[in-house]
Amino acid sequence: MKKEVLSVRNSRKIYIPVYFMIFILFLAVGAIKFYGKEMNDWAFRGVLIFSAVGIFWTETHRLRNKYEITENAVIHIKGLLVRTIKKTDIHALSDAELKQNPWQRILGIGNVSANAFSEITILKNVSKPHLVIKFLEEKMAEKNAHAPANAKARR
Amino acid sequence: MEHMMYSQQNKKKKHYIEFAIFFIFIIILALLIIPSFYSDFSITGSLTEKIASEIKPNSTIKFSADLTIPNLEISGVFQNVELKGSSESFIYIESEKFRLNSKNNYIVLKNYTGDVSFNNENILALGGKSSKVFINGIPVEPKTKSTLKVSLESFNYGFLVVEKEAVIKKITYVSSGSIRLNDGKNVFNIENEEVSFEDFMGNLKIENGKLNLEGYVKNLDIKGKQGISVSSQS
């Protein structure tokens, strides 16, 4: 059987407000240069620091969370230096849920919840959430179809 | 329940962080745009200019006087301010502090906007903005802005010039010296008499303990041995 693994991270689209602020600041710097005006040194340093910190923070924030859907489990890998890996067995999943607020709908992202009774694994702000939930449901269906008869009976 | 409370607290914290990031962004943007496009923006600076333009008088009596030095505060926009004195005080230009420790300090402020207050011995306060400052012949110019913030601590002076234009709204004090009106057509020598004039506009010079004024006034009153009152026709 072919092993399929879906690996997703938070979408960069959620950082659009930060990218937009950086863009506005550089636009203001460009306008000051274009009109030949004098620029406040501290403000320019502020623009550089804000942009550098903004890019660094968004990238590290994005890299901190990774989600994998394998044949057997939904895995949430959290952290950069200190890693926490949370594995939820596909067998244990009761249902999957997709939540999108208006902003997420505009950007085409969403939160996919994999519910295992009391435990919930949320794949936050992932791109193309409909495909992710479809993939997850397929894996859940496949697992149920291949489940041994006695396991089915137990259920 | 506990999980929900934790998640709500987390959401609140996230909103605070978002608000802080946006606040920092607004501050940087304001620091970029305001000093660049509104280089003369300053609450005190614009106020001084407003006051100066408001009180610029319409005086017609040509006035020249050599008098004793009063306690006076003038504010406005001056083309040139010069000071000489021997005083171990400090002059502040932007964030820099310069110690005036030589025997004869000579300070020149070009295109100065601000206040100067003095008595017969000291410059009591000086604070404003200038396009260029010379300290003992060494020029100090703005790097990024068009003006420099200047202030001076109490300074023992022997020479002061304020040119184009010193404005004195009204002053009344007991003085001695001479006053010449309309190019010397009328000369008044006074001795410990109360002099009062309104809306003086012109140049001011203090040298050798004497105040020299050259310009125009609207009204002049001398009370004492001679009671003289001169007013310009309006």
Coordinates of C-alpha atoms in Angstrom, one line a residue:
Chain A
M1 CA 0.0 0.0 0.0
K2 CA 1.3 3.4 -0.9
K3 CA 2.1 5.5 2.1
E4 CA 0.8 9.0 1.9
V5 CA 1.8 11.7 4.4
L6 CA 0.4 15.2 4.4
S7 CA 2.7 17.7 6.0
V8 CA 1.5 21.3 6.7
R9 CA 2.5 24.4 8.6
N10 CA 0.7 27.6 9.5
S11 CA 0.0 29.6 6.3
R12 CA 2.1 32.7 5.7
K13 CA -1.1 34.5 4.9
I14 CA -1.9 35.0 8.6
Y15 CA 1.2 37.3 8.8
I16 CA -0.2 39.7 6.1
P17 CA -0.9 42.5 8.6
V18 CA 2.8 42.4 9.7
Y19 CA 4.0 42.4 6.1
F20 CA 1.6 45.2 5.3
M21 CA 3.0 47.3 8.2
I22 CA 6.6 46.7 7.0
F23 CA 5.5 47.7 3.4
I24 CA 3.9 50.9 4.7
L25 CA 7.1 51.8 6.6
F26 CA 9.3 51.3 3.5
L27 CA 6.8 53.2 1.4
A28 CA 7.2 56.1 3.8
V29 CA 11.0 55.9 3.6
G30 CA 10.7 55.8 -0.2
A31 CA 8.4 58.9 -0.2
I32 CA 10.8 60.8 2.1
K33 CA 13.8 60.0 -0.3
F34 CA 11.7 60.7 -3.4
Y35 CA 10.7 64.2 -2.1
G36 CA 14.3 64.8 -0.9
K37 CA 13.3 65.4 2.7
E38 CA 15.5 64.8 5.7
M39 CA 14.9 61.7 7.6
N40 CA 15.0 61.2 11.3
D41 CA 17.9 58.7 12.0
W42 CA 16.2 57.1 14.9
A43 CA 13.0 56.5 12.9
F44 CA 15.0 54.9 10.1
R45 CA 16.7 52.6 12.6
G46 CA 13.3 51.9 14.0
V47 CA 12.1 50.8 10.5
L48 CA 15.0 48.5 10.0
I49 CA 14.6 46.9 13.5
F50 CA 10.9 46.6 13.2
S51 CA 11.2 44.9 9.7
A52 CA 14.0 42.6 10.8
V53 CA 12.2 41.6 14.0
G54 CA 8.9 41.3 12.1
I55 CA 10.3 38.9 9.5
F56 CA 12.3 36.9 12.1
W57 CA 9.3 36.6 14.4
T58 CA 6.8 35.5 11.7
E59 CA 9.2 32.9 10.3
T60 CA 10.0 31.4 13.7
H61 CA 6.4 31.5 14.7
R62 CA 5.6 29.6 11.5
L63 CA 8.4 27.1 11.9
R64 CA 7.3 26.4 15.5
N65 CA 4.3 24.4 14.4
K66 CA 4.2 21.5 12.0
Y67 CA 1.3 19.1 11.4
E68 CA 1.5 15.7 9.8
I69 CA -1.3 13.4 8.8
T70 CA 0.0 9.9 8.2
E71 CA -1.6 6.6 7.6
N72 CA -1.8 6.0 11.3
A73 CA -1.8 9.3 13.2
V74 CA -2.2 13.0 13.3
I75 CA 1.0 14.4 14.6
H76 CA 1.5 17.9 15.9
I77 CA 5.2 18.9 16.2
K78 CA 5.6 22.0 18.4
G79 CA 8.7 24.1 19.2
L80 CA 12.0 24.9 17.6
L81 CA 14.6 24.1 20.2
V82 CA 12.5 22.3 22.7
R83 CA 10.2 20.0 20.8
T84 CA 6.9 18.6 21.8
I85 CA 5.4 15.9 19.6
K86 CA 1.7 15.1 20.1
K87 CA 0.4 12.0 18.3
T88 CA -3.2 11.1 18.0
D89 CA -4.0 7.7 16.5
I90 CA -6.3 7.8 13.5
H91 CA -8.2 4.9 15.0
A92 CA -9.1 7.1 18.0
L93 CA -10.5 10.0 15.9
S94 CA -14.3 10.3 16.1
D95 CA -14.7 13.2 13.7
A96 CA -13.0 16.1 12.0
E97 CA -14.1 19.7 11.9
L98 CA -13.2 22.8 9.9
K99 CA -13.6 26.3 11.4
Q100 CA -13.1 29.5 9.5
N101 CA -13.7 33.1 10.6
P102 CA -14.5 35.8 7.9
W103 CA -10.8 36.9 7.8
Q104 CA -9.7 33.2 7.3
R105 CA -12.3 32.7 4.6
I106 CA -11.0 35.8 2.7
L107 CA -7.4 34.4 3.0
G108 CA -8.4 30.8 2.2
I109 CA -7.1 29.4 5.4
G110 CA -8.7 27.7 8.4
N111 CA -8.5 25.6 11.6
V112 CA -8.9 21.9 11.2
S113 CA -9.8 20.0 14.4
A114 CA -9.2 16.3 14.7
N115 CA -11.4 15.2 17.6
A116 CA -10.6 12.1 19.6
F117 CA -13.3 12.2 22.3
S118 CA -11.8 14.3 25.0
E119 CA -8.6 15.2 23.1
I120 CA -8.6 17.7 20.2
T121 CA -5.7 18.3 17.9
I122 CA -6.1 21.6 16.0
L123 CA -4.2 22.3 12.8
K124 CA -4.3 26.1 13.0
N125 CA -4.3 28.5 10.1
V126 CA -3.5 25.9 7.4
S127 CA -3.8 26.7 3.7
K128 CA -6.5 24.9 1.7
P129 CA -8.2 23.5 4.8
H130 CA -10.9 21.8 2.7
L131 CA -8.2 19.6 1.1
V132 CA -6.7 18.9 4.5
I133 CA -10.0 17.8 6.1
K134 CA -10.8 15.7 3.0
F135 CA -7.4 14.0 3.3
L136 CA -7.9 13.4 7.0
E137 CA -11.4 12.0 6.5
E138 CA -10.1 9.7 3.7
K139 CA -7.4 8.4 6.1
M140 CA -10.1 7.9 8.8
A141 CA -12.3 6.0 6.4
E142 CA -9.4 3.9 5.1
K143 CA -8.4 3.0 8.6
N144 CA -11.9 2.0 9.5
A145 CA -12.3 -0.1 6.4
H146 CA -9.0 -2.0 7.1
A147 CA -9.8 -2.4 10.8
P148 CA -9.9 -6.0 12.0
A149 CA -13.3 -7.5 12.4
N150 CA -13.0 -8.0 16.1
A151 CA -12.0 -4.3 16.5
K152 CA -15.2 -3.4 14.5
A153 CA -17.2 -5.7 16.7
R154 CA -15.7 -3.9 19.8
R155 CA -16.9 -0.6 18.4
Chain B
M1 CA -13.8 24.6 32.0
E2 CA -10.2 25.2 33.1
H3 CA -9.1 24.6 29.5
M4 CA -11.6 27.2 28.3
M5 CA -10.4 29.8 30.8
Y6 CA -6.8 29.2 29.8
S7 CA -7.7 29.6 26.1
Q8 CA -9.6 32.9 26.8
Q9 CA -6.6 34.3 28.8
N10 CA -4.4 33.2 25.9
K11 CA -6.6 35.1 23.4
K12 CA -6.5 38.2 25.6
K13 CA -2.7 38.0 25.8
K14 CA -2.6 37.6 22.0
H15 CA -4.7 40.7 21.5
Y16 CA -2.4 42.7 23.8
I17 CA 0.6 41.6 21.7
E18 CA -1.2 42.6 18.5
F19 CA -2.1 46.0 19.9
A20 CA 1.5 46.6 21.1
I21 CA 2.9 45.7 17.6
F22 CA 0.5 48.1 16.0
F23 CA 1.3 50.8 18.5
I24 CA 5.0 50.5 17.8
F25 CA 4.3 50.7 14.1
I26 CA 2.3 53.9 14.5
I27 CA 5.1 55.5 16.6
I28 CA 7.8 54.6 14.0
L29 CA 5.5 55.9 11.2
A30 CA 4.8 59.1 13.0
L31 CA 8.6 59.6 13.8
L32 CA 9.3 59.1 10.1
I33 CA 6.6 61.4 8.6
I34 CA 6.2 64.2 11.0
P35 CA 9.8 65.5 11.3
S36 CA 10.4 64.9 7.6
F37 CA 7.3 66.6 6.1
Y38 CA 6.7 69.0 8.9
S39 CA 10.3 70.0 9.8
D40 CA 9.1 73.1 11.7
F41 CA 6.7 71.0 13.8
S42 CA 7.2 71.9 17.4
I43 CA 4.6 72.9 19.9
T44 CA 6.7 75.6 21.5
G45 CA 8.3 76.7 18.2
S46 CA 5.1 77.2 16.3
L47 CA 3.6 79.0 19.2
T48 CA 6.5 81.4 19.4
E49 CA 6.2 82.1 15.6
K50 CA 2.5 82.7 16.0
I51 CA 3.0 85.1 18.8
A52 CA 5.7 86.9 16.9
S53 CA 3.6 87.3 13.8
E54 CA 0.6 88.4 15.9
I55 CA 2.4 91.2 17.7
K56 CA 4.4 92.5 14.8
P57 CA 3.3 96.1 15.3
N58 CA 2.5 98.9 12.8
S59 CA 4.8 101.5 14.4
T60 CA 5.8 104.7 12.5
I61 CA 7.9 106.8 14.9
K62 CA 11.6 106.4 14.1
F63 CA 13.2 105.7 17.4
S64 CA 16.8 105.6 18.5
A65 CA 17.8 105.3 22.2
D66 CA 20.8 104.7 24.5
L67 CA 19.4 103.8 27.9
T68 CA 20.2 101.7 31.0
I69 CA 19.4 98.0 30.7
P70 CA 16.0 96.8 32.0
N71 CA 14.9 93.3 32.9
L72 CA 13.4 92.2 29.7
E73 CA 12.2 89.1 27.9
I74 CA 11.8 89.1 24.1
S75 CA 10.5 86.4 21.9
G76 CA 10.1 86.0 18.2
V77 CA 12.0 85.3 15.0
F78 CA 15.4 87.0 14.7
Q79 CA 17.8 86.9 11.8
N80 CA 20.8 87.2 14.0
V81 CA 21.6 87.0 17.7
E82 CA 25.1 87.6 19.0
L83 CA 26.4 87.2 22.5
K84 CA 29.8 87.8 24.1
G85 CA 30.7 87.1 27.7
S86 CA 33.0 85.4 30.1
S87 CA 30.9 82.8 31.9
E88 CA 31.6 79.2 32.7
S89 CA 28.2 78.0 31.8
F90 CA 26.8 75.5 29.2
I91 CA 25.1 75.8 25.9
Y92 CA 22.9 73.0 24.7
I93 CA 22.6 72.2 21.0
E94 CA 20.2 69.4 20.3
S95 CA 21.4 66.7 22.7
E96 CA 25.0 68.0 22.9
K97 CA 26.2 70.0 25.9
F98 CA 29.0 72.4 25.2
R99 CA 31.0 73.9 28.1
L100 CA 31.8 77.6 27.7
N101 CA 35.0 77.9 29.6
S102 CA 37.1 80.3 27.6
K103 CA 37.6 83.9 28.8
N104 CA 35.8 85.4 25.9
N105 CA 32.9 83.4 24.5
Y106 CA 31.4 84.6 21.3
I107 CA 28.1 82.9 20.3
V108 CA 26.2 83.6 17.2
L109 CA 22.7 82.2 16.4
K110 CA 21.5 82.5 12.8
N111 CA 17.8 82.6 12.0
Y112 CA 16.9 82.2 15.7
T113 CA 13.3 81.6 16.7
G114 CA 12.7 81.6 20.5
D115 CA 13.1 83.6 23.7
V116 CA 15.8 85.7 25.2
S117 CA 15.5 87.1 28.7
F118 CA 18.1 89.2 30.3
N119 CA 18.9 91.8 33.0
N120 CA 21.9 94.1 33.2
E121 CA 24.3 91.4 34.1
N122 CA 23.1 88.0 32.8
I123 CA 21.3 86.3 30.0
L124 CA 18.7 84.6 32.3
A125 CA 17.2 82.3 29.8
L126 CA 17.6 81.6 26.1
G127 CA 15.8 78.8 24.3
G128 CA 14.6 78.2 20.8
K129 CA 15.7 77.0 17.4
S130 CA 18.4 78.2 15.1
S131 CA 19.5 77.3 11.6
K132 CA 23.2 77.6 12.4
V133 CA 25.2 78.2 15.6
F134 CA 28.7 79.5 15.9
I135 CA 30.5 78.9 19.2
N136 CA 33.8 80.9 19.3
G137 CA 33.9 80.8 15.5
I138 CA 33.2 77.0 15.2
P139 CA 30.0 76.4 13.2
V140 CA 27.4 73.9 14.3
E141 CA 24.9 72.9 11.7
P142 CA 22.0 70.5 11.6
K143 CA 22.7 67.1 10.0
T144 CA 19.2 65.9 9.3
K145 CA 16.8 68.6 10.2
S146 CA 16.7 72.3 9.0
T147 CA 17.1 73.7 12.6
L148 CA 18.9 73.0 15.8
K149 CA 17.4 73.2 19.3
V150 CA 19.4 75.7 21.3
S151 CA 19.3 76.6 25.0
L152 CA 21.7 78.5 27.3
E153 CA 22.0 78.4 31.0
S154 CA 22.5 81.6 32.9
F155 CA 25.3 83.5 31.1
N156 CA 27.2 86.5 32.3
Y157 CA 27.4 88.7 29.2
G158 CA 28.9 92.0 28.1
F159 CA 27.6 92.2 24.6
L160 CA 24.2 91.2 23.1
V161 CA 22.8 92.0 19.6
V162 CA 19.4 91.0 18.4
E163 CA 18.8 92.0 14.8
K164 CA 15.8 91.9 12.5
E165 CA 13.5 92.1 14.3
A166 CA 13.4 92.5 18.0
V167 CA 9.8 93.3 19.2
I168 CA 9.0 94.8 22.5
K169 CA 5.3 95.0 23.1
K170 CA 5.4 97.4 26.0
I171 CA 8.0 98.4 28.6
T172 CA 8.0 100.9 31.4
Y173 CA 11.0 101.4 33.6
V174 CA 13.1 104.1 35.2
S175 CA 16.1 104.9 33.1
S176 CA 18.8 107.4 32.2
G177 CA 20.3 108.2 28.8
S178 CA 19.1 109.8 25.6
I179 CA 16.3 109.2 23.1
R180 CA 16.3 110.5 19.6
L181 CA 13.1 110.6 17.5
N182 CA 12.8 110.9 13.7
D183 CA 16.5 110.9 12.8
G184 CA 17.5 113.1 15.7
K185 CA 15.0 115.9 15.0
N186 CA 13.9 115.5 18.6
V187 CA 16.4 114.6 21.3
F188 CA 15.5 113.9 24.9
N189 CA 18.1 113.5 27.6
I190 CA 16.7 111.8 30.6
E191 CA 18.0 111.0 34.1
N192 CA 16.3 108.6 36.4
E193 CA 13.0 109.2 34.7
E194 CA 10.2 106.8 33.9
V195 CA 10.3 105.8 30.2
S196 CA 7.5 103.9 28.6
F197 CA 7.2 102.9 25.0
E198 CA 4.9 100.6 23.1
D199 CA 5.3 98.3 20.1
F200 CA 9.0 98.8 19.5
M201 CA 10.3 97.0 16.4
G202 CA 13.9 97.1 15.3
N203 CA 17.4 96.1 16.4
L204 CA 18.6 95.8 20.0
K205 CA 22.2 96.0 21.1
I206 CA 23.7 95.9 24.6
E207 CA 27.3 97.0 24.9
N208 CA 29.3 98.6 27.7
G209 CA 26.3 98.4 30.1
K210 CA 24.1 100.4 27.7
L211 CA 21.0 99.4 25.8
N212 CA 20.9 100.7 22.3
L213 CA 17.6 100.5 20.4
E214 CA 17.2 101.4 16.7
G215 CA 13.8 101.0 15.1
Y216 CA 10.3 102.2 15.3
V217 CA 7.8 102.7 18.2
K218 CA 4.1 103.5 18.3
N219 CA 4.0 105.5 21.6
L220 CA 6.6 107.0 23.8
D221 CA 6.0 108.5 27.3
I222 CA 8.6 110.1 29.5
K223 CA 7.4 110.9 33.0
G224 CA 9.6 112.9 35.4
K225 CA 11.2 116.3 35.1
Q226 CA 9.8 116.5 31.6
G227 CA 6.4 115.1 30.7
I228 CA 6.6 114.0 27.1
S229 CA 4.1 111.9 25.2
V230 CA 4.5 111.1 21.6
S231 CA 2.1 108.9 19.6
S232 CA 2.1 107.8 16.0
Q233 CA -0.9 108.7 13.9
S234 CA -3.0 105.8 13.0

